[in-house]
XYZ file of C-alpha atoms in Angstrom:
386
model
C -3.281 -29.591 9.781
C -2.753 -31.296 13.195
C -0.259 -30.344 15.836
C 0.143 -27.607 18.253
C 1.034 -24.316 16.596
C 4.209 -22.688 18.152
C 6.477 -19.722 17.070
C 10.060 -18.517 17.135
C 11.248 -14.970 16.432
C 14.174 -14.682 14.113
C 15.901 -12.143 12.092
C 15.667 -12.529 8.355
C 19.334 -12.997 7.860
C 19.202 -15.989 10.262
C 16.733 -18.031 7.989
C 18.746 -20.840 6.292
C 18.448 -21.763 2.682
C 15.756 -24.510 3.450
C 13.432 -21.904 5.075
C 13.848 -19.373 2.240
C 13.126 -22.175 -0.366
C 9.983 -22.947 1.453
C 9.044 -19.361 1.474
C 9.584 -18.929 -2.267
C 7.678 -22.174 -3.019
C 4.557 -21.219 -0.988
C 4.436 -17.698 -2.558
C 4.749 -19.401 -6.004
C 1.878 -21.856 -5.425
C -0.653 -19.760 -3.875
C -2.719 -16.996 -5.792
C -3.440 -15.330 -2.491
C 0.174 -14.587 -1.994
C 0.926 -13.268 -5.477
C 1.473 -9.623 -4.253
C 5.257 -8.460 -4.252
C 4.756 -7.729 -0.551
C 4.776 -11.340 0.200
C 7.919 -12.125 -1.608
C 11.028 -13.194 0.301
C 12.978 -10.543 -1.513
C 10.658 -7.839 0.006
C 11.025 -9.235 3.486
C 14.736 -9.663 3.317
C 15.421 -6.206 2.013
C 12.877 -4.471 4.292
C 14.274 -6.255 7.344
C 17.568 -4.527 6.844
C 15.905 -1.034 6.970
C 12.628 -1.142 9.252
C 13.298 -0.590 12.976
C 12.197 -3.458 15.026
C 11.921 -5.900 12.056
C 11.618 -9.634 12.734
C 10.221 -12.845 11.243
C 7.673 -14.964 13.042
C 8.395 -18.756 12.081
C 5.517 -20.943 12.903
C 6.037 -24.610 13.390
C 3.908 -27.735 14.095
C 5.682 -30.722 15.571
C 9.011 -29.070 14.648
C 8.116 -28.475 11.033
C 7.903 -24.954 9.672
C 4.479 -24.306 8.533
C 4.469 -20.487 8.004
C 6.197 -17.139 8.338
C 4.931 -13.517 9.307
C 7.336 -10.785 8.700
C 6.568 -7.838 11.138
C 8.054 -4.958 13.106
C 7.534 -4.093 16.788
C 6.761 -0.617 18.340
C 6.942 -1.512 22.148
C 4.120 -4.007 22.773
C 2.556 -3.179 19.418
C 3.169 -5.304 16.254
C 2.545 -4.277 12.544
C 3.363 -5.876 9.209
C 6.828 -5.288 8.068
C 7.153 -2.068 6.278
C 3.896 -0.539 7.734
C 2.411 1.899 7.105
C 3.279 1.592 3.404
C 2.579 -2.092 2.470
C -0.952 -2.716 1.217
C -0.973 -6.570 1.758
C 0.312 -8.767 4.453
C -0.520 -12.174 6.259
C 1.089 -15.378 7.035
C 3.156 -16.956 4.157
C 2.064 -20.644 4.555
C 1.515 -23.643 2.196
C -1.933 -24.134 0.759
C -4.174 -25.874 3.286
C -2.439 -24.450 6.290
C -4.639 -22.078 8.363
C -2.874 -19.762 10.681
C -5.404 -16.931 11.689
C -5.085 -13.276 12.515
C -6.053 -14.054 16.080
C -3.349 -17.014 16.263
C -0.769 -14.597 14.980
C -1.556 -11.889 17.641
C -1.708 -14.437 20.429
C 1.539 -16.265 19.569
C 3.407 -12.919 19.099
C 2.063 -11.804 22.469
C 1.271 -8.463 20.772
C -0.386 -5.914 23.061
C -1.868 -4.622 19.831
C -1.663 -5.978 16.239
C -2.796 -3.715 13.384
C -3.231 -4.869 10.057
C -4.868 -2.730 7.314
C -4.778 -5.188 4.453
C -4.771 -8.742 6.029
C -5.126 -11.744 3.639
C -5.962 -15.001 5.280
C -8.193 -16.358 7.953
C -9.430 -14.057 10.782
C -12.478 -12.785 12.554
C -11.484 -9.317 13.774
C -12.107 -6.169 11.938
C -13.935 -5.416 8.887
C -13.596 -6.350 5.166
C -12.013 -3.817 2.677
C -11.551 -4.131 -1.094
C -8.507 -3.654 -3.128
C -8.840 -3.297 -6.731
C -6.841 -4.388 -9.885
C -6.799 -4.185 -13.700
C -6.468 -7.684 -14.833
C -5.342 -7.809 -18.429
C -6.215 -10.541 -20.846
C -3.393 -12.591 -22.388
C -3.648 -10.346 -25.534
C -2.408 -7.504 -23.415
C -3.033 -3.850 -23.019
C -4.638 -2.981 -26.353
C -7.498 -5.761 -25.748
C -7.930 -4.369 -22.152
C -8.057 -0.804 -23.309
C -10.555 -1.638 -26.144
C -12.941 -3.144 -23.553
C -12.568 -0.128 -21.039
C -13.188 2.277 -23.773
C -16.374 0.417 -24.920
C -17.584 0.369 -21.277
C -16.500 3.950 -20.181
C -16.384 5.782 -23.572
C -16.857 9.170 -22.344
C -14.134 8.866 -19.512
C -11.427 7.557 -21.914
C -12.213 9.939 -24.659
C -11.817 12.753 -22.150
C -8.278 11.310 -21.260
C -7.474 11.224 -25.100
C -8.402 14.837 -25.241
C -6.294 15.584 -22.133
C -3.273 13.880 -23.803
C -3.553 16.133 -26.918
C -4.177 19.235 -24.808
C -0.909 18.489 -22.592
C 1.082 17.868 -25.779
C -0.302 21.103 -27.506
C 0.542 23.206 -24.287
C 4.169 21.654 -23.417
C 5.291 19.571 -26.308
C 5.548 15.995 -27.220
C 4.954 13.299 -24.349
C 7.705 10.976 -23.447
C 7.296 8.163 -21.024
C 10.076 5.976 -19.529
C 9.695 3.005 -17.409
C 11.981 0.849 -15.086
C 13.877 4.032 -13.819
C 16.126 3.598 -10.803
C 17.533 7.198 -10.390
C 18.029 7.954 -6.671
C 17.734 11.548 -7.253
C 14.418 11.264 -9.110
C 13.306 9.103 -6.161
C 14.281 11.817 -3.794
C 12.290 14.257 -5.851
C 9.062 12.134 -5.797
C 9.471 11.384 -2.123
C 9.788 15.269 -1.423
C 6.723 15.962 -3.495
C 4.755 13.293 -1.908
C 5.783 14.548 1.672
C 4.654 17.976 0.823
C 1.333 16.554 -0.354
C 0.714 14.828 2.878
C 1.646 18.094 4.831
C -0.910 20.202 2.617
C -3.466 17.483 3.335
C -2.973 17.579 7.130
C -1.902 13.901 6.921
C 1.134 12.511 8.849
C 4.178 12.758 6.730
C 5.234 9.233 6.435
C 8.566 10.193 5.162
C 9.675 12.466 7.901
C 10.930 9.466 10.143
C 13.717 8.718 7.610
C 13.577 4.896 7.494
C 10.453 4.907 5.093
C 12.577 6.900 2.579
C 15.504 4.552 3.127
C 13.073 1.515 2.466
C 12.023 2.848 -1.001
C 15.733 3.449 -1.841
C 16.609 0.018 -0.644
C 14.015 -1.756 -2.755
C 14.865 0.185 -5.802
C 18.614 -0.256 -5.554
C 18.414 -4.192 -5.496
C 16.513 -5.300 -8.531
C 16.368 -9.146 -8.616
C 15.364 -11.908 -10.832
C 11.541 -11.866 -10.852
C 11.336 -9.115 -8.189
C 12.047 -5.288 -8.165
C 10.973 -1.742 -7.526
C 11.367 1.036 -10.133
C 9.817 4.384 -11.177
C 7.938 5.484 -14.467
C 8.153 9.133 -15.523
C 6.263 11.342 -17.812
C 7.753 14.324 -19.561
C 5.753 16.706 -21.903
C 8.200 18.673 -23.760
C 11.136 19.420 -21.336
C 8.880 19.378 -18.273
C 8.493 16.463 -15.737
C 4.735 16.264 -15.301
C 4.244 12.922 -13.339
C 6.338 10.313 -11.476
C 5.223 7.025 -10.005
C 7.047 4.440 -7.821
C 5.995 0.791 -8.157
C 6.709 -2.644 -6.900
C 6.645 -5.670 -9.144
C 7.094 -9.483 -9.065
C 6.058 -12.200 -11.340
C 3.186 -10.952 -13.399
C 2.037 -8.639 -10.754
C 2.687 -4.768 -10.884
C 1.813 -2.799 -7.959
C 1.283 1.008 -8.241
C 2.542 2.470 -5.044
C 3.507 6.244 -4.929
C 2.370 8.616 -7.675
C 2.834 12.333 -7.837
C 1.979 14.779 -10.561
C 2.296 18.484 -11.292
C -0.744 19.983 -9.584
C -0.842 22.953 -12.032
C -1.462 20.462 -14.940
C -4.378 18.629 -12.950
C -6.820 19.480 -15.899
C -4.682 17.347 -18.210
C -4.599 14.317 -15.755
C -0.950 13.707 -16.199
C -0.892 11.023 -13.206
C -3.730 8.989 -14.880
C -2.080 9.260 -18.339
C 1.291 8.124 -16.796
C -0.599 5.004 -15.172
C -2.091 4.239 -18.668
C 1.278 4.348 -20.452
C 3.016 2.401 -17.695
C 0.346 -0.426 -18.073
C 0.877 -0.413 -21.807
C 4.720 -0.623 -21.470
C 4.752 -3.151 -18.769
C 2.108 -5.482 -20.279
C 4.406 -5.662 -23.348
C 7.028 -7.093 -20.858
C 4.470 -9.738 -19.587
C 2.800 -8.049 -16.750
C -0.777 -9.004 -16.483
C -2.247 -7.651 -13.069
C -1.985 -4.009 -12.239
C -2.873 -3.362 -8.698
C -4.096 -0.003 -7.676
C -4.441 -0.780 -3.896
C -7.333 0.176 -1.908
C -10.535 1.385 -3.567
C -11.654 4.862 -2.843
C -10.344 7.249 -5.571
C -13.059 7.897 -8.055
C -10.788 7.281 -11.069
C -9.944 3.658 -10.051
C -13.427 2.438 -11.037
C -12.741 3.124 -14.754
C -9.544 0.991 -14.728
C -10.351 -1.893 -12.573
C -12.002 -5.275 -13.468
C -11.068 -7.331 -10.369
C -11.249 -7.071 -6.618
C -9.554 -8.816 -3.568
C -11.052 -8.944 -0.171
C -8.685 -8.045 2.838
C -9.323 -7.366 6.385
C -8.659 -4.193 8.341
C -8.312 -4.974 12.058
C -6.925 -4.062 15.294
C -6.555 -7.129 17.715
C -5.949 -6.118 21.315
C -4.705 -8.246 24.101
C -7.689 -9.305 26.207
C -7.810 -7.326 29.367
C -8.040 -3.622 30.314
C -7.185 -2.372 26.750
C -9.845 -4.472 25.140
C -12.455 -3.243 27.606
C -11.419 0.473 27.221
C -11.534 -0.105 23.397
C -15.118 -1.741 23.662
C -16.315 1.340 25.814
C -15.014 3.783 23.298
C -16.570 1.933 20.429
C -19.932 1.857 22.042
C -19.931 5.553 22.932
C -18.839 6.390 19.269
C -21.555 4.059 17.782
C -24.269 6.243 19.446
C -23.011 9.154 17.242
C -24.157 7.198 14.175
C -22.382 6.796 10.892
C -20.300 9.999 11.437
C -19.100 8.565 14.706
C -18.002 5.462 12.951
C -16.119 7.433 10.365
C -14.416 9.414 12.921
C -13.358 6.521 14.794
C -12.002 4.672 11.623
C -10.103 7.978 10.577
C -8.548 8.344 14.082
C -7.541 4.598 14.134
C -5.831 4.689 10.909
C -4.009 7.990 11.745
C -2.707 6.599 15.017
C -1.747 3.338 13.259
C 0.169 5.329 10.595
C 1.950 7.422 13.268
C 2.814 4.399 15.571
C 4.119 2.407 12.434
C 6.274 5.253 11.251
C 7.815 6.463 14.681
C 9.942 3.732 16.340
C 10.470 5.830 19.527
C 7.770 7.125 22.090
C 8.922 10.774 21.746
C 8.277 10.467 17.902
C 4.779 9.030 18.483
C 3.975 11.884 20.895
C 5.089 14.428 18.410
C 3.114 12.801 15.624
C 0.099 12.558 17.773
C 0.419 16.308 18.780
C 0.690 17.367 15.165
C -2.313 15.267 14.345
C -4.351 16.978 16.982
C -3.229 20.329 15.705
C -4.302 19.324 12.174
C -7.679 18.082 13.215
C -8.213 21.363 15.243
C -7.337 23.451 12.207
C -9.824 21.392 10.074
C -12.608 21.681 12.653
C -11.970 25.529 12.891
C -12.063 25.904 9.156
C -15.485 23.797 9.034
C -16.893 26.159 11.725
C -15.847 29.199 9.866
C -17.510 27.778 6.642
C -20.685 27.001 8.323
C -20.924 30.357 10.087
C -20.535 32.137 6.642
C -23.217 29.810 5.151
C -25.515 30.554 8.155
C -25.132 34.393 7.608
C -25.330 34.400 3.915
């Protein structure tokens, strides 16, 4: 589209009915914007909770041509709700192109970090998210095809279900739960899992916990957040928090009883959730970024996104290029280290709205990295002397 691109920054509550109607219409018409994270409802609720929240309103010749919900951390900009949101980009009409680089430039971001950008852009690298796309016939038709394709895997899960029932009692699954106490239990278990793994506890900052509660507390027409829970006998064995809109169901935060890992309660819960939700009309179940081995057995669709960090030209860019060059000489392992460190810092920066918080997070990450390195050295020494 012609005309110089301009931007104004507004609070979500300041957008009028006409602007909100455009937002809703654009997400409804574009398959690329089908994820619940692009909905106006997500942005409006998250803007009340996330520190530094704002909406970039893009215009050409006075006309609104796009929106980008985001949050600021000093001179850094991230998508709204980072580090928890898997998809983000400019909400715009079909045919309008506002690139990642345009967005960083117009927002005057010292640093714009995006793990799952949908839309035009040159920076960064492509990543894949994975989905289970149901046929119109629903879950049974999907499961029949998956079982034909991966018979051994799904027969094993059927045996795991029988084993779980034999050990603890009949399995009961509930979906659409909005119990704040159960959500707190899920968050506490997830936070403990992060700490055991040496990862940054994204819930320690407080507002991330508040965001999940706020999303769950406001079910709306065609948008919402809820939990599914699995009990075996009287024991709670798995819980999962998800976001959903239209026909899209996004699995978000799963936890399960580690002592029952041999029975795969988390995977069984996902399967039962898909069965129940597909009966209500959901047809795309999003598992987020690929990686965990179990996902390959479920998914039959993919979406390409971009993971990128766009730096303002100047000293910061020059130093980043130098660091990248030095790490590149270390080979593949150097690239893996760079990616891991970048993601870890991006998570800390997004969670912690204050400089002090970011420093504490960086120090904790350094201590965790040192412990891992020491453990690897000790293991190597034992192997060498075996």
